[in-house]
Amino acid sequence: MELQLGLALPGSDTWSRPLLKLGLYEDINVNSKKRGFDHGYLEDEFSAASFKNYEKGLVGWPPVKTWRRKKLRCQVHNHMTAAENGCCVGRASNSTYVKVKMEGVVIARKIDISIHQSFETLTTTLMTMFDIFDENRRSFKLTYQDKEGDWLIAEDVPWRTFVRSLKCLKLIRSRGYQ
Amino acid sequence: MPKRLAYSLPDEVLEHVFSFIQSDKDRNVVSAVCKSWYEIERWCRRKIFVGNCYAVSPKMVIRRFPQVESIELKGKPHFADFNLVPDGWGGYVLPWITEMAGAYPWLEEIRLKRMVVMDESLELIAKSFKDFKVLVLASCEGFSTDGLAAIAASCKNLRELDLRESEVDDSSVHWLSHFPETYTSMVSLNISCLGSDEVSFSALERLVSRCPNLRSLKLNRAVPLDKTANILRLAPQLVEFGTCTYSAELRSDVFSNLAGAFSNCKELRSLCGFWDVVPDYFPAIYSVCSRLTSLNLSYATIQSPDLIKLVSHCPSLQRLLVLDYIEDSGLEALASNCKDLQELRVFPSDPFDAEPNASLTEQGLVAVSLGCPKLQAVLYFCRRMSNAALVTIAQNSPNLTRFRLCIIEPNTADYLTGEPFDVGFGAIVVHCKDLIRLSLSGLLTDCVFEYIGKYAKKLEMLSVAFAGDSDLGLHHVLSGCESLRKLEIRDCPFGDKALLTNAAKLETMRSLWMSSCSVSFGACKLLSQKMPRLNVEVIDERGPPDSRPENCTVDKLYMYRSVAGPRFDMPPFVWTKDEDLALRLSP
């Protein structure tokens, strides 16, 4: 169906003069390709900037109000029931407490992962928890065990992936890294 | 009736007749009958609703309606709720308050939604309106407890203070204590959005005890459980109550105190809150359950068996908000117990996980549709759907007026057939003839929009995401939906052609939002030039749109009809035309 450019209300008999001849619009890039997750569709170099939020997932999707998300997240933070579960998974059981061990330390600790938004804050909290001074920070590496039981280096994956698959944490002394 | 008779009625009589006409639509029709009716009507209109605060200027409103007592204003577009509107976009209420302070000294009610409200505005309200009664700030931001203190201290006839879902900064002022001891008029108080430090419990208790007309009280989560019973005993006349924090373990003394307090509340019809609730406490509210018509459990992270038990005690339920922990089994129980159900909202407990968190599928909604003949409004988040289910829902719930379905993963197809949901949503618009609000999701082609354009004649608001194949989709909607007022679209391949073809339609709507679509800057400029009563705003944080070729697509587009011309409070990332019909950077 060829659309005629005009300004009249739909269905009205008196069409105002077409805005411009159709020909003038030939060079407007009306892209009819489906645009969903398909980010191969980047029609100019400026589009890249608009996806800056993509690594965190789509902005504003699913459409849950920010206010509601915040309240629910605060709430999960208050759940102390996680304590009984030892190494517990973030999502399935409403609890966000995760066991943390440090190499060479007998007693494990627990940390609430839901109050953290980045590796930065997490690492800082852990350093404080295990009394590691700033200057020694670089001699430790943060590793985690994921749902499949594999041990991985925490900062190798995006934050979101890390939180979702996290089972427990371990601080190890990094040997010869850096 | 002879023409003369209309003029022979004295103004006072006409005014008296008009006082029975409350709806804005009817009032607008009345004012269009003739010049003298217009004059009489404008002097006696007491209530104004402005759906978009930029559609008209405060001065224009005041000029036409000099004796207003109640005003409702809405600011940011709906998608601001989902972080799609950058901070600083606009929606400031101060210019309105400033003008009204001078013009409407007898203003009694202000209701705002998605607006930026500074403390300065609240202080001005407190100072300027001697008989101020109602303040509702829904999803607003920009103010602190300082502003609230000003309201509390000065508004001695305040009846309603509702801060639902607003962001309030804590200025460490014990604002509740600013209500003088002589103040007794509170009828409705909603402070559920406040943080723990912002409410002094003893001040709250004193306030509740001296307000005998208090009907609705929604507390914030900082009030501990053992105090809840105290509050309820002070206000057994409550009709609506928002509970506070439940403690982690069951204590029998707290439990029996709570149960006793609830059993005194014979008027209680609506409960919400339930932050951090532990299901062992639910039996404490069983005494009121049989009378409950509204229950909001959407912050309660409790599992299906406990939800089922609770819901089975509430046969009079008309409205239920709940998390997907209710699962299909819970919704089946709801369908068999609650035959008066009119509204159901099921929210996702973990919206960002690809894996389902709970066993909630399309079956739950189908069960409710089959079991609850009065179902009118649905908001449903799920991870799978079928056309067959949608058709069943459409056929069994023809009275639906609001249907919002969110299949969490974009572009998800019918899990049984692999097909798009065109037929399913098509059935919804065909059967639900009174549908006024619709939100689409899942895999959808242009076909669904053809159905919507053809059948959804009463549709006023449509939300679309990740759908359609071409401009034809948008064209079907704009050319077919006669009652369309608000259209919001994201991530769809809709572009210039459909917009330019249907440009005139855009002036019949309140607003159109399009983000991550295919509308070019050139088309925006053209629309701007040709439609003087349409404000076309391009929101683009990448930089000035005229630094790129005209055929480049814009990031976000918000256009709305306005008689006030372009606004002057735009931030640097919003572009619109100026008087010279060329786009410029805002100052």
PDB file of C-alpha atoms in Angstrom, chain A residues 1-11 15-16 19-20 22 25 27-39 41 43-53 56-81 90-94 147 160 164, chain B residues 81-84 165-167 192-193 221 274-276 298-301 303 323 325 347-353 357 381 406-411 441 443-444 465-472 475 478-479 490-491 493 496-498 500-505 508 516-518 520 526 530-531 541-542 548 551-553 555:
ATOM      1  CA  MET A   1       0.000   0.000   0.000  1.00  0.00           C
ATOM      2  CA  GLU A   2       1.452   3.281  -1.077  1.00  0.00           C
ATOM      3  CA  LEU A   3       0.893   5.966   1.500  1.00  0.00           C
ATOM      4  CA  GLN A   4      -0.010   9.374   0.206  1.00  0.00           C
ATOM      5  CA  LEU A   5       1.550  12.183   2.177  1.00  0.00           C
ATOM      6  CA  GLY A   6      -0.992  14.699   3.306  1.00  0.00           C
ATOM      7  CA  LEU A   7      -2.242  16.583   6.291  1.00  0.00           C
ATOM      8  CA  ALA A   8      -5.955  15.862   6.346  1.00  0.00           C
ATOM      9  CA  LEU A   9      -7.664  13.872   9.047  1.00  0.00           C
ATOM     10  CA  PRO A  10      -8.165  10.250   8.074  1.00  0.00           C
ATOM     11  CA  GLY A  11     -11.398   9.593   6.261  1.00  0.00           C
ATOM     12  CA  TRP A  15      -7.523  16.482   1.584  1.00  0.00           C
ATOM     13  CA  SER A  16      -5.248  19.414   1.971  1.00  0.00           C
ATOM     14  CA  LEU A  19       2.895  18.246   1.776  1.00  0.00           C
ATOM     15  CA  LEU A  20       5.525  17.573  -0.803  1.00  0.00           C
ATOM     16  CA  LEU A  22       6.588  11.766  -2.830  1.00  0.00           C
ATOM     17  CA  TYR A  25      11.139  11.612   0.485  1.00  0.00           C
ATOM     18  CA  ASP A  27      16.169   9.697   0.322  1.00  0.00           C
ATOM     19  CA  ILE A  28      14.711   9.585   3.798  1.00  0.00           C
ATOM     20  CA  ASN A  29      15.935   6.394   5.287  1.00  0.00           C
ATOM     21  CA  VAL A  30      12.744   4.717   6.376  1.00  0.00           C
ATOM     22  CA  ASN A  31      14.149   1.550   7.693  1.00  0.00           C
ATOM     23  CA  SER A  32      11.623  -1.197   7.809  1.00  0.00           C
ATOM     24  CA  LYS A  33      13.879  -3.780   9.357  1.00  0.00           C
ATOM     25  CA  LYS A  34      12.653  -5.134  12.628  1.00  0.00           C
ATOM     26  CA  ARG A  35      14.382  -3.445  15.470  1.00  0.00           C
ATOM     27  CA  GLY A  36      14.331  -5.369  18.651  1.00  0.00           C
ATOM     28  CA  PHE A  37      17.312  -7.060  20.082  1.00  0.00           C
ATOM     29  CA  ASP A  38      18.870  -6.981  16.672  1.00  0.00           C
ATOM     30  CA  HIS A  39      21.676  -4.539  17.317  1.00  0.00           C
ATOM     31  CA  TYR A  41      20.968  -2.662  12.885  1.00  0.00           C
ATOM     32  CA  GLU A  43      22.438   2.778  10.745  1.00  0.00           C
ATOM     33  CA  ASP A  44      24.977   5.404  11.648  1.00  0.00           C
ATOM     34  CA  GLU A  45      27.860   5.720  14.035  1.00  0.00           C
ATOM     35  CA  PHE A  46      25.865   7.893  16.405  1.00  0.00           C
ATOM     36  CA  SER A  47      23.443   5.085  17.224  1.00  0.00           C
ATOM     37  CA  ALA A  48      26.073   3.320  19.271  1.00  0.00           C
ATOM     38  CA  ALA A  49      25.802   5.934  21.972  1.00  0.00           C
ATOM     39  CA  SER A  50      22.088   5.319  22.397  1.00  0.00           C
ATOM     40  CA  PHE A  51      22.809   1.753  23.394  1.00  0.00           C
ATOM     41  CA  LYS A  52      25.104   2.753  26.206  1.00  0.00           C
ATOM     42  CA  ASN A  53      22.735   1.177  28.670  1.00  0.00           C
ATOM     43  CA  LYS A  56      22.920  -3.509  31.799  1.00  0.00           C
ATOM     44  CA  GLY A  57      20.013  -4.855  29.801  1.00  0.00           C
ATOM     45  CA  LEU A  58      17.403  -2.808  27.959  1.00  0.00           C
ATOM     46  CA  VAL A  59      16.568   0.500  29.561  1.00  0.00           C
ATOM     47  CA  GLY A  60      13.085   0.523  30.975  1.00  0.00           C
ATOM     48  CA  TRP A  61      12.271  -3.076  30.111  1.00  0.00           C
ATOM     49  CA  PRO A  62      10.392  -4.932  31.408  1.00  0.00           C
ATOM     50  CA  PRO A  63       8.173  -1.980  32.280  1.00  0.00           C
ATOM     51  CA  VAL A  64       8.280  -2.203  36.055  1.00  0.00           C
ATOM     52  CA  LYS A  65       8.214   1.170  37.790  1.00  0.00           C
ATOM     53  CA  THR A  66      11.584   2.233  39.162  1.00  0.00           C
ATOM     54  CA  TRP A  67       9.925   2.941  42.465  1.00  0.00           C
ATOM     55  CA  ARG A  68       8.552  -0.585  42.702  1.00  0.00           C
ATOM     56  CA  ARG A  69      11.897  -2.129  41.765  1.00  0.00           C
ATOM     57  CA  LYS A  70      13.668  -0.134  44.435  1.00  0.00           C
ATOM     58  CA  LYS A  71      11.206  -1.110  47.145  1.00  0.00           C
ATOM     59  CA  LEU A  72      11.386  -4.778  46.251  1.00  0.00           C
ATOM     60  CA  ARG A  73      15.151  -4.723  46.227  1.00  0.00           C
ATOM     61  CA  CYS A  74      15.281  -3.055  49.659  1.00  0.00           C
ATOM     62  CA  GLN A  75      12.978  -5.685  50.911  1.00  0.00           C
ATOM     63  CA  VAL A  76      15.015  -8.649  49.795  1.00  0.00           C
ATOM     64  CA  HIS A  77      17.916  -6.988  51.567  1.00  0.00           C
ATOM     65  CA  ASN A  78      16.092  -7.376  54.860  1.00  0.00           C
ATOM     66  CA  HIS A  79      15.619 -11.059  54.593  1.00  0.00           C
ATOM     67  CA  MET A  80      17.784 -12.669  57.199  1.00  0.00           C
ATOM     68  CA  THR A  81      16.561 -16.143  56.422  1.00  0.00           C
ATOM     69  CA  GLY A  90      20.585 -14.803  44.716  1.00  0.00           C
ATOM     70  CA  ARG A  91      17.336 -15.214  42.828  1.00  0.00           C
ATOM     71  CA  ALA A  92      15.431 -18.382  43.492  1.00  0.00           C
ATOM     72  CA  SER A  93      15.149 -18.214  47.228  1.00  0.00           C
ATOM     73  CA  ASN A  94      14.396 -14.566  48.060  1.00  0.00           C
ATOM     74  CA  LYS A 147      25.722 -22.270  39.760  1.00  0.00           C
ATOM     75  CA  ARG A 160      24.744  -8.514  36.170  1.00  0.00           C
ATOM     76  CA  ARG A 164      22.886 -13.928  38.716  1.00  0.00           C
TER      77      ARG A 164
ATOM     78  CA  ASP B  81       8.181   5.671  35.101  1.00  0.00           C
ATOM     79  CA  PHE B  82      10.592   3.309  33.344  1.00  0.00           C
ATOM     80  CA  ASN B  83      13.617   5.617  33.198  1.00  0.00           C
ATOM     81  CA  LEU B  84      13.126   6.533  29.551  1.00  0.00           C
ATOM     82  CA  GLU B 165       5.192   6.656  45.020  1.00  0.00           C
ATOM     83  CA  SER B 166       6.976   9.996  45.285  1.00  0.00           C
ATOM     84  CA  GLU B 167      10.674  10.466  45.950  1.00  0.00           C
ATOM     85  CA  SER B 192       4.142   4.854  52.402  1.00  0.00           C
ATOM     86  CA  CYS B 193       6.957   6.232  50.245  1.00  0.00           C
ATOM     87  CA  ARG B 221       7.762   0.485  56.364  1.00  0.00           C
ATOM     88  CA  PHE B 274       2.818  -5.857  53.809  1.00  0.00           C
ATOM     89  CA  TRP B 275       6.482  -5.028  53.459  1.00  0.00           C
ATOM     90  CA  ASP B 276       8.692  -7.866  54.676  1.00  0.00           C
ATOM     91  CA  SER B 298       2.576  -6.719  45.536  1.00  0.00           C
ATOM     92  CA  TYR B 299       5.445  -6.111  47.960  1.00  0.00           C
ATOM     93  CA  ALA B 300       4.920  -9.321  49.880  1.00  0.00           C
ATOM     94  CA  THR B 301       7.495 -11.921  48.945  1.00  0.00           C
ATOM     95  CA  GLN B 303       4.888 -18.107  48.410  1.00  0.00           C
ATOM     96  CA  LEU B 323       3.591 -10.875  42.807  1.00  0.00           C
ATOM     97  CA  TYR B 325       4.707 -15.973  43.564  1.00  0.00           C
ATOM     98  CA  PHE B 347       3.912  -8.212  38.998  1.00  0.00           C
ATOM     99  CA  PRO B 348       7.190 -10.040  38.328  1.00  0.00           C
ATOM    100  CA  SER B 349       9.219 -10.861  41.415  1.00  0.00           C
ATOM    101  CA  ASP B 350      12.383 -10.985  39.371  1.00  0.00           C
ATOM    102  CA  PRO B 351      11.910  -9.088  36.127  1.00  0.00           C
ATOM    103  CA  PHE B 352      15.511  -9.372  34.974  1.00  0.00           C
ATOM    104  CA  ASP B 353      16.086 -13.061  35.226  1.00  0.00           C
ATOM    105  CA  ASN B 357      11.129 -17.430  39.234  1.00  0.00           C
ATOM    106  CA  PHE B 381       3.574 -10.031  33.627  1.00  0.00           C
ATOM    107  CA  CYS B 406       3.777  -7.929  29.427  1.00  0.00           C
ATOM    108  CA  ILE B 407       5.501 -11.023  28.108  1.00  0.00           C
ATOM    109  CA  ILE B 408       8.843 -10.359  29.658  1.00  0.00           C
ATOM    110  CA  GLU B 409      11.199 -11.364  26.871  1.00  0.00           C
ATOM    111  CA  PRO B 410      10.740  -9.120  23.779  1.00  0.00           C
ATOM    112  CA  ASN B 411       9.642 -10.834  20.567  1.00  0.00           C
ATOM    113  CA  SER B 441       3.950  -7.423  24.019  1.00  0.00           C
ATOM    114  CA  LEU B 443       6.053 -11.173  18.764  1.00  0.00           C
ATOM    115  CA  LEU B 444       3.709  -8.991  16.692  1.00  0.00           C
ATOM    116  CA  ALA B 465       7.124  -2.172  22.341  1.00  0.00           C
ATOM    117  CA  PHE B 466       9.251  -4.321  20.015  1.00  0.00           C
ATOM    118  CA  ALA B 467       6.396  -4.840  17.581  1.00  0.00           C
ATOM    119  CA  GLY B 468       5.419  -4.374  13.960  1.00  0.00           C
ATOM    120  CA  ASP B 469       7.206  -4.643  10.629  1.00  0.00           C
ATOM    121  CA  SER B 470       6.763  -1.286   8.928  1.00  0.00           C
ATOM    122  CA  ASP B 471       5.138   2.109   8.888  1.00  0.00           C
ATOM    123  CA  LEU B 472       1.912   0.426   7.944  1.00  0.00           C
ATOM    124  CA  HIS B 475      -0.594   4.021  10.029  1.00  0.00           C
ATOM    125  CA  LEU B 478      -3.367   6.482  13.663  1.00  0.00           C
ATOM    126  CA  SER B 479      -5.950   6.210  10.919  1.00  0.00           C
ATOM    127  CA  ARG B 490       9.407   2.078  21.837  1.00  0.00           C
ATOM    128  CA  ASP B 491      11.742   0.000  19.696  1.00  0.00           C
ATOM    129  CA  PRO B 493      10.285   0.089  12.996  1.00  0.00           C
ATOM    130  CA  ASP B 496       8.249   9.164   8.858  1.00  0.00           C
ATOM    131  CA  LYS B 497       5.646   8.015   6.381  1.00  0.00           C
ATOM    132  CA  ALA B 498       3.014   7.015   8.901  1.00  0.00           C
ATOM    133  CA  LEU B 500       3.422  12.585   8.041  1.00  0.00           C
ATOM    134  CA  THR B 501       0.413  10.912   6.449  1.00  0.00           C
ATOM    135  CA  ASN B 502      -1.510  11.175   9.677  1.00  0.00           C
ATOM    136  CA  ALA B 503      -0.180  14.509  10.879  1.00  0.00           C
ATOM    137  CA  ALA B 504      -3.625  15.986  11.431  1.00  0.00           C
ATOM    138  CA  LYS B 505      -4.544  13.078  13.696  1.00  0.00           C
ATOM    139  CA  THR B 508      -6.575  15.224  18.147  1.00  0.00           C
ATOM    140  CA  SER B 516      14.229   3.935  19.439  1.00  0.00           C
ATOM    141  CA  CYS B 517      12.053   3.975  16.326  1.00  0.00           C
ATOM    142  CA  SER B 518      12.821   5.145  12.795  1.00  0.00           C
ATOM    143  CA  SER B 520      14.079  11.077  11.050  1.00  0.00           C
ATOM    144  CA  LEU B 526       8.556  19.204   8.866  1.00  0.00           C
ATOM    145  CA  LYS B 530       3.353  22.438   9.413  1.00  0.00           C
ATOM    146  CA  MET B 531       1.573  21.841  12.711  1.00  0.00           C
ATOM    147  CA  GLU B 541      21.499  12.992  24.594  1.00  0.00           C
ATOM    148  CA  ARG B 542      23.957  12.355  21.764  1.00  0.00           C
ATOM    149  CA  ARG B 548      23.825  15.051  11.898  1.00  0.00           C
ATOM    150  CA  ASN B 551      17.777  11.553   7.505  1.00  0.00           C
ATOM    151  CA  CYS B 552      19.313  10.353  10.749  1.00  0.00           C
ATOM    152  CA  THR B 553      16.782   8.950  13.172  1.00  0.00           C
ATOM    153  CA  ASP B 555      16.596   8.869  19.736  1.00  0.00           C
TER     154      ASP B 555
END
